[in-house]
Tab-separated table of C-alpha atoms in Angstrom:
chain	number	residue	atom	x	y	z
A	209	MET	CA	15.820	-24.906	22.921
A	210	ASN	CA	15.452	-22.825	25.970
A	211	GLY	CA	12.348	-24.620	27.059
A	212	SER	CA	13.754	-27.779	27.469
A	213	ARG	CA	16.813	-27.051	28.949
A	214	LEU	CA	15.731	-24.689	31.143
A	215	ASN	CA	12.122	-27.046	32.586
A	216	PRO	CA	12.376	-30.741	33.910
A	217	ASN	CA	9.022	-31.635	32.388
A	218	PRO	CA	8.910	-29.579	28.646
A	219	SER	CA	5.637	-30.839	27.845
A	220	LYS	CA	3.660	-29.527	31.031
A	221	LYS	CA	1.913	-26.633	30.365
A	222	ALA	CA	1.823	-23.536	32.318
A	223	PRO	CA	-0.633	-24.345	35.176
A	224	GLY	CA	-3.192	-21.584	36.212
A	225	ALA	CA	-3.324	-20.209	32.936
A	226	THR	CA	-6.664	-19.117	32.592
A	227	LEU	CA	-8.235	-18.756	29.395
A	228	PHE	CA	-5.830	-19.531	27.042
A	229	ASP	CA	-5.128	-22.022	28.507
A	230	ARG	CA	-8.242	-23.595	28.818
A	231	LEU	CA	-9.645	-23.172	24.791
A	232	PRO	CA	-9.031	-26.159	23.119
A	233	GLY	CA	-5.859	-26.188	20.752
A	234	TRP	CA	-7.589	-25.569	17.496
A	235	VAL	CA	-8.080	-21.907	18.739
A	236	ALA	CA	-4.905	-21.016	19.060
A	237	TRP	CA	-4.833	-21.905	15.011
A	238	VAL	CA	-7.122	-19.497	14.062
A	239	PRO	CA	-4.857	-15.780	14.358
A	240	ARG	CA	-1.830	-18.230	13.350
A	241	VAL	CA	-4.020	-19.264	10.144
A	242	LEU	CA	-5.458	-15.573	9.592
A	243	LEU	CA	-2.139	-13.860	10.032
A	244	ALA	CA	-0.260	-16.304	7.809
A	245	ALA	CA	-2.661	-16.205	5.079
A	246	VAL	CA	-2.615	-11.965	4.824
A	247	PHE	CA	1.099	-11.994	5.203
A	248	LEU	CA	1.664	-13.976	2.194
A	249	ALA	CA	-1.322	-12.917	0.304
A	250	ALA	CA	0.734	-9.325	1.117
A	251	ALA	CA	3.858	-11.144	0.092
A	252	LEU	CA	3.268	-13.036	-3.482
A	253	PRO	CA	2.570	-9.879	-5.293
A	254	LYS	CA	5.954	-7.815	-4.194
A	255	ILE	CA	7.945	-11.206	-4.475
A	256	LEU	CA	6.687	-11.337	-8.637
A	257	ASP	CA	7.227	-7.767	-9.197
A	258	PRO	CA	10.254	-6.078	-7.306
A	259	ALA	CA	10.194	-2.789	-9.309
A	260	ASP	CA	6.795	-2.387	-9.123
A	261	PHE	CA	6.952	-2.847	-5.395
A	262	ALA	CA	10.270	-0.269	-5.111
A	263	LEU	CA	8.076	2.317	-6.945
A	264	ALA	CA	5.626	1.735	-4.505
A	265	VAL	CA	8.257	2.323	-1.843
A	266	PHE	CA	10.158	5.233	-3.447
A	267	ARG	CA	6.489	6.861	-3.192
A	268	TYR	CA	6.251	6.861	0.393
A	269	GLN	CA	9.169	9.577	0.599
A	270	MET	CA	10.723	7.996	3.649
A	271	LEU	CA	13.636	6.020	3.084
A	272	PRO	CA	17.547	6.909	1.631
A	273	HIS	CA	16.817	6.579	-2.108
A	274	SER	CA	19.643	3.845	-1.500
A	275	LEU	CA	17.807	1.685	0.547
A	276	VAL	CA	14.953	1.341	-1.858
A	277	ASN	CA	15.477	-1.230	-3.896
A	278	LEU	CA	17.068	-3.357	-0.607
A	279	MET	CA	13.833	-2.927	1.280
A	280	ALA	CA	11.632	-4.041	-2.068
A	281	LEU	CA	13.899	-7.190	-2.456
A	282	LEU	CA	14.319	-8.258	1.054
A	283	LEU	CA	10.691	-7.383	2.912
A	284	PRO	CA	8.463	-9.659	1.200
A	285	TRP	CA	10.438	-12.210	1.785
A	286	VAL	CA	10.502	-11.362	5.177
A	287	GLU	CA	6.834	-10.963	4.951
A	288	ALA	CA	6.786	-15.213	3.406
A	289	VAL	CA	9.436	-16.732	5.861
A	290	ALA	CA	7.332	-14.938	9.139
A	291	ALA	CA	3.902	-16.533	7.747
A	292	VAL	CA	5.569	-19.912	7.115
A	293	ALA	CA	7.329	-20.208	10.362
A	294	LEU	CA	4.054	-19.398	12.129
A	295	LEU	CA	2.561	-22.495	10.471
A	296	ALA	CA	5.508	-24.358	10.577
A	297	PRO	CA	5.976	-27.127	13.286
A	298	LEU	CA	9.354	-25.383	14.307
A	299	ARG	CA	9.483	-23.552	17.595
A	300	CYS	CA	9.825	-20.213	15.833
A	301	ARG	CA	6.407	-19.081	16.354
A	302	ASP	CA	6.925	-16.756	18.551
A	303	ALA	CA	10.054	-15.090	16.493
A	304	ALA	CA	7.830	-15.035	13.571
A	305	ILE	CA	4.790	-13.162	15.747
A	306	THR	CA	7.705	-10.683	16.815
A	307	LEU	CA	8.445	-9.975	13.026
A	308	MET	CA	5.089	-9.297	11.948
A	309	THR	CA	3.927	-7.035	14.717
A	310	GLY	CA	7.445	-4.972	14.181
A	311	MET	CA	6.710	-4.672	10.668
A	312	LEU	CA	2.957	-4.144	11.354
A	313	ALA	CA	4.066	-1.363	13.712
A	314	VAL	CA	6.177	0.090	10.939
A	315	PHE	CA	3.901	-0.300	8.077
A	316	THR	CA	1.610	1.491	10.278
A	317	ALA	CA	3.593	4.430	11.098
A	318	ALA	CA	4.548	5.358	7.255
A	319	ILE	CA	1.143	4.995	6.143
A	320	ALA	CA	-0.415	7.433	9.449
A	321	PHE	CA	2.681	9.626	8.906
A	322	ASN	CA	1.458	10.068	4.791
A	323	LEU	CA	-1.711	10.796	5.578
A	324	TRP	CA	-0.406	13.709	8.322
A	325	ARG	CA	1.606	15.547	5.581
A	326	GLY	CA	-0.866	15.075	3.024
A	327	VAL	CA	0.621	12.666	0.443
A	328	ASP	CA	-1.651	10.292	-1.362
A	329	ILE	CA	-0.074	7.225	-2.533
A	330	SER	CA	-0.698	3.429	-3.361
A	331	CYS	CA	-0.563	1.508	-0.002
A	332	GLY	CA	1.170	-1.595	-2.018
A	333	CYS	CA	0.690	-3.716	0.838
A	334	PHE	CA	-1.380	-6.305	-1.058
A	335	SER	CA	-0.905	-5.156	-4.840
A	336	VAL	CA	1.997	-3.213	-6.402
A	337	ASN	CA	-0.399	-0.755	-9.068
A	338	PRO	CA	-0.015	2.367	-8.041
A	339	GLU	CA	-3.533	3.389	-8.981
A	340	VAL	CA	-5.265	0.919	-6.308
A	341	GLY	CA	-5.202	0.477	-2.723
A	342	HIS	CA	-4.853	4.152	-1.945
A	343	ILE	CA	-3.693	4.518	2.067
A	344	GLY	CA	-6.472	5.848	4.119
A	345	ALA	CA	-8.364	5.408	7.803
A	346	LEU	CA	-9.475	2.012	6.858
A	347	SER	CA	-5.596	1.113	5.643
A	348	LEU	CA	-5.020	2.271	9.237
A	349	LEU	CA	-7.539	0.193	10.821
A	350	ARG	CA	-6.641	-2.788	8.832
A	351	ASN	CA	-3.763	-2.939	10.877
A	352	ALA	CA	-4.673	-2.564	13.929
A	353	GLY	CA	-6.767	-5.392	13.718
A	354	LEU	CA	-3.875	-6.782	12.445
A	355	LEU	CA	-1.777	-6.121	15.346
A	356	LEU	CA	-4.460	-7.231	17.492
A	357	LEU	CA	-4.724	-10.773	15.993
A	358	CYS	CA	-0.881	-10.992	16.418
A	359	ALA	CA	-1.603	-10.510	20.730
A	360	TRP	CA	-4.280	-12.816	20.066
A	361	ALA	CA	-1.248	-15.312	18.603
A	362	TRP	CA	1.446	-14.201	20.685
A	363	LEU	CA	-1.044	-15.280	24.279
A	364	HIS	CA	-1.285	-18.479	23.195
A	365	GLU	CA	2.217	-19.208	22.642
A	366	ARG	CA	2.776	-17.875	25.867
A	367	ALA	CA	-0.055	-20.242	27.434
A	368	SER	CA	1.472	-23.075	25.447
A	369	ALA	CA	5.071	-22.289	26.465
A	370	PRO	CA	6.689	-24.794	29.173
A	371	ILE	CA	7.376	-22.922	32.311
A	372	PRO	CA	10.622	-22.029	32.520
A	373	LEU	CA	12.550	-23.650	35.539
A	374	HIS	CA	12.913	-21.283	38.207
A	375	THR	CA	9.023	-20.871	38.141
A	376	HIS	CA	8.271	-24.335	37.845
A	377	PRO	CA	6.325	-25.431	41.605
A	378	GLY	CA	8.542	-27.694	43.126
A	379	SER	CA	11.925	-26.281	41.548
A	380	THR	CA	14.035	-25.594	44.360
A	381	ALA	CA	16.736	-23.361	41.320
A	382	LYS	CA	17.029	-19.543	42.010
A	383	ALA	CA	15.767	-17.035	39.359
B	57	MET	CA	-0.138	-25.181	46.452
B	58	LYS	CA	0.466	-22.430	44.892
B	59	VAL	CA	0.553	-22.176	40.779
B	60	SER	CA	3.094	-19.988	38.679
B	61	ARG	CA	2.403	-19.516	35.071
B	62	ALA	CA	4.438	-18.439	31.917
B	63	PRO	CA	4.938	-15.250	31.992
B	64	PHE	CA	3.588	-12.586	29.123
B	65	PHE	CA	7.336	-11.992	28.353
B	66	PRO	CA	9.807	-14.553	28.701
B	67	PRO	CA	12.197	-14.452	31.577
B	68	MET	CA	15.484	-13.128	30.109
B	69	ALA	CA	17.424	-16.142	29.786
B	70	SER	CA	15.013	-17.620	27.153
B	71	TRP	CA	15.739	-13.931	25.315
B	72	LEU	CA	18.702	-15.113	23.819
B	73	GLY	CA	16.597	-17.887	21.866
B	74	TRP	CA	14.408	-15.770	20.847
B	75	GLY	CA	16.834	-13.399	19.321
B	76	ALA	CA	18.411	-15.506	17.690
B	77	ARG	CA	15.094	-17.275	15.911
B	78	VAL	CA	13.934	-13.596	14.930
B	79	LEU	CA	17.451	-13.735	13.495
B	80	LEU	CA	17.431	-17.131	11.893
B	81	LEU	CA	14.224	-16.261	10.038
B	82	LEU	CA	15.725	-12.858	8.669
B	83	VAL	CA	19.098	-14.362	7.094
B	84	ILE	CA	16.145	-16.878	6.075
B	85	ALA	CA	14.293	-14.400	4.565
B	86	ALA	CA	17.206	-12.531	3.229
B	87	ALA	CA	19.051	-15.571	1.827
B	88	LEU	CA	15.754	-16.041	-0.370
B	89	GLY	CA	15.614	-12.532	-1.272
B	90	ALA	CA	18.897	-12.488	-2.591
B	91	ALA	CA	19.130	-15.492	-4.376
B	92	CYS	CA	15.428	-14.981	-6.063
B	93	ASN	CA	17.167	-11.423	-7.270
B	94	LEU	CA	20.067	-12.955	-8.651
B	95	LEU	CA	18.122	-15.744	-10.728
B	96	ARG	CA	15.099	-13.147	-12.245
B	97	SER	CA	16.271	-12.494	-15.684
B	98	ASN	CA	15.343	-8.725	-14.885
B	99	SER	CA	16.869	-8.680	-11.895
B	100	LEU	CA	16.541	-5.749	-9.884
B	101	SER	CA	19.730	-3.269	-8.488
B	102	TRP	CA	20.739	-3.679	-5.094
B	103	LEU	CA	21.518	-0.106	-4.964
B	104	GLY	CA	18.474	1.497	-6.576
B	105	GLU	CA	18.817	5.261	-8.823
B	106	TRP	CA	16.233	7.096	-7.379
B	107	ASP	CA	17.602	10.076	-6.959
B	108	ARG	CA	16.896	11.631	-10.316
B	109	TYR	CA	13.784	9.172	-10.994
B	110	ILE	CA	10.895	10.913	-11.879
B	111	GLU	CA	13.202	12.934	-14.377
B	112	ALA	CA	14.405	10.107	-16.022
B	113	GLN	CA	11.014	8.389	-16.307
B	114	ALA	CA	9.844	12.222	-17.842
B	115	PHE	CA	12.698	11.491	-20.295
B	116	ARG	CA	11.686	8.115	-21.440
B	117	GLU	CA	7.893	9.141	-21.854
B	118	HIS	CA	9.282	11.775	-24.017
B	119	PHE	CA	7.608	14.586	-21.558
B	120	ALA	CA	9.707	18.169	-22.501
B	121	LEU	CA	11.356	19.049	-18.628
B	122	ALA	CA	10.861	22.903	-17.613
B	123	SER	CA	13.478	24.347	-15.012
B	124	ALA	CA	12.697	26.844	-12.729
B	125	ALA	CA	13.665	29.953	-14.754
B	126	SER	CA	11.517	28.831	-18.107
B	127	VAL	CA	8.425	28.431	-16.150
B	128	GLN	CA	8.650	32.196	-15.182
B	129	ALA	CA	8.897	32.657	-18.420
B	130	MET	CA	6.157	30.583	-19.610
B	131	ILE	CA	4.518	33.102	-16.919
B	132	ARG	CA	5.457	35.856	-17.902
B	133	ASP	CA	4.771	35.055	-21.666
B	134	LYS	CA	1.621	33.179	-21.315
B	135	THR	CA	2.171	30.226	-23.465
B	136	HIS	CA	1.588	27.764	-21.310
B	137	LEU	CA	-1.823	26.512	-19.014
B	138	LEU	CA	-0.113	25.855	-15.678
B	139	LEU	CA	-1.749	22.541	-14.194
B	140	ASP	CA	-0.508	21.508	-10.182
B	141	ALA	CA	-1.279	17.839	-9.359
B	142	ARG	CA	-1.237	18.315	-6.102
B	143	PRO	CA	-4.284	17.752	-3.699
B	144	TYR	CA	-6.578	21.216	-3.023
B	145	GLU	CA	-5.587	21.480	0.093
B	146	ASP	CA	-2.082	21.759	-1.213
B	147	TYR	CA	-3.377	24.175	-3.584
B	148	GLU	CA	-5.259	26.347	-1.892
B	149	ALA	CA	-2.214	26.845	0.900
B	150	GLY	CA	0.228	27.990	-1.983
B	151	HIS	CA	0.839	27.475	-5.857
B	152	ILE	CA	2.239	28.806	-9.040
B	153	GLU	CA	1.529	31.994	-9.965
B	154	THR	CA	-1.851	31.691	-12.423
B	155	ALA	CA	-1.967	28.005	-12.001
B	156	LEU	CA	-5.063	25.829	-12.044
B	157	PRO	CA	-5.481	22.859	-9.514
B	158	LEU	CA	-6.232	19.491	-11.242
B	159	PRO	CA	-5.281	16.503	-8.439
B	160	VAL	CA	-4.070	13.870	-10.421
B	161	ASN	CA	-5.946	10.958	-7.434
B	162	ASP	CA	-9.411	13.332	-7.705
B	163	PRO	CA	-11.835	12.419	-10.067
B	164	SER	CA	-14.821	15.393	-8.862
B	165	ASP	CA	-13.099	17.519	-10.352
B	166	SER	CA	-14.191	20.672	-8.309
B	167	TRP	CA	-12.495	23.306	-9.844
B	168	GLY	CA	-13.676	22.498	-13.252
B	169	THR	CA	-10.395	22.622	-14.779
B	170	ARG	CA	-10.259	19.651	-16.495
B	171	SER	CA	-13.118	21.074	-18.547
B	172	ILE	CA	-11.997	24.070	-20.136
B	173	LEU	CA	-8.422	21.412	-21.331
B	174	THR	CA	-8.609	21.480	-25.162
B	175	PRO	CA	-5.847	19.471	-27.342
B	176	ALA	CA	-4.770	22.560	-28.440
B	177	ASP	CA	-3.086	23.628	-24.520
B	178	ALA	CA	0.519	23.690	-23.690
B	179	LEU	CA	0.820	22.437	-20.881
B	180	LEU	CA	2.896	23.008	-17.526
B	181	ILE	CA	2.853	20.734	-14.654
B	182	TYR	CA	3.624	20.327	-11.383
B	183	CYS	CA	3.357	18.677	-7.927
B	184	SER	CA	5.003	19.541	-4.579
B	185	GLY	CA	8.784	18.409	-5.800
B	186	PRO	CA	11.683	16.029	-7.028
B	187	GLU	CA	10.321	13.056	-5.621
B	188	CYS	CA	6.169	13.683	-6.129
B	189	ASP	CA	5.488	11.708	-8.919
B	190	ASP	CA	1.450	13.261	-9.125
B	191	ALA	CA	2.458	15.379	-11.909
B	192	ILE	CA	4.041	12.534	-14.081
B	193	MET	CA	0.655	10.402	-13.459
B	194	LEU	CA	-1.403	13.397	-14.107
B	195	ALA	CA	1.474	14.032	-17.088
B	196	ARG	CA	0.419	10.665	-18.631
B	197	LYS	CA	-3.326	10.819	-17.579
B	198	LEU	CA	-3.936	13.788	-20.215
B	199	ARG	CA	-2.086	12.617	-22.875
B	200	GLU	CA	-4.150	9.254	-23.149
B	201	GLN	CA	-6.419	11.904	-23.292
B	202	GLY	CA	-5.346	13.527	-26.437
B	203	MET	CA	-3.608	16.425	-24.662
B	204	THR	CA	0.611	16.282	-27.017
B	205	ASN	CA	1.820	19.511	-25.643
B	206	ILE	CA	2.755	18.297	-21.961
B	207	THR	CA	5.348	19.933	-19.897
B	208	LEU	CA	6.552	18.374	-16.850
B	209	PHE	CA	8.418	21.221	-14.364
B	210	VAL	CA	9.768	18.355	-11.753
B	211	GLY	CA	11.229	20.377	-9.066
B	212	GLY	CA	7.993	21.422	-8.356
B	213	TRP	CA	6.495	23.799	-5.677
B	214	THR	CA	9.714	22.835	-3.375
B	215	GLU	CA	11.702	24.448	-6.249
B	216	TRP	CA	9.263	27.125	-6.899
B	217	THR	CA	9.407	28.369	-3.159
B	218	HIS	CA	13.087	28.896	-3.571
B	219	PHE	CA	13.933	29.986	-6.623
B	220	ARG	CA	11.535	33.092	-5.980
B	221	GLN	CA	13.761	33.325	-2.934
B	222	ASP	CA	16.345	33.517	-4.020
B	223	ASN	CA	15.227	36.508	-7.231
B	224	ASP	CA	12.892	38.220	-4.228
B	225	ALA	CA	16.184	38.703	-2.417
């Protein structure tokens, strides 16, 4: 991968990294496990019942009608794949965090927009039942908390990233 | 010795690898979603027919449907009790003449509308427009409570305002 191409010693951690480099290794797993659990819990009911999730997407009244089913069929799998990639021993964690952050940003914007225009609908976040989990300020707060977890996980990824060659101490390579 | 640290944002050279990994996860998710839908016995069509979803649902559930012109006739002849299923704020901002508010998601019934309903009433229910399903959800609830004569105005407040503008012009 990139790191091993750029860095002669990819196992070496970034020197000078402060807080996140000094924390014990398991601390990095706290946001990863929490985010993965939340995204898997969100994905499962949608994967099991795509028709009801399509109705939840439709009720947001934000997508062109031709894209509603496409979104209902693909989005839960993006959530599930990102959750698994965040826990898997692959170098895809940064990509998983990126996807999670992007999805959370879109979900938060959609909820805020519907709250602003007074549309009272169920969130469709962890259940596809139209009678439960209506959107509200709590949904926004929950998403803000999850975005903070994404930032926490991202900081750990950057702290444990191999040093690129041009920033490595003693390197003569030009940036 | 001057030390360096990994930057918060990766350098330009590693963006390509990062983008490729994001794309890889998206491709895996799309492949799994497509495969799962193909294998499912009740698979969902990729392009849903949502343009007339509420009307189709109402037809399937045997609710009568009304046009704006027939709503006007109902108001004139006083044959139906009109119910507005939107939130109170929307009702207060504007509603069809003679309609009473009964928001589907507000159990408080602060206007006391629910208390005056009887099973013999002929009801006409509407919400904001063709994409809103508050009216059909309220219709289902009222049917469960014994109301049998229920008509839906799927066009709702949006169609009604256009209808009035066209007729007043």
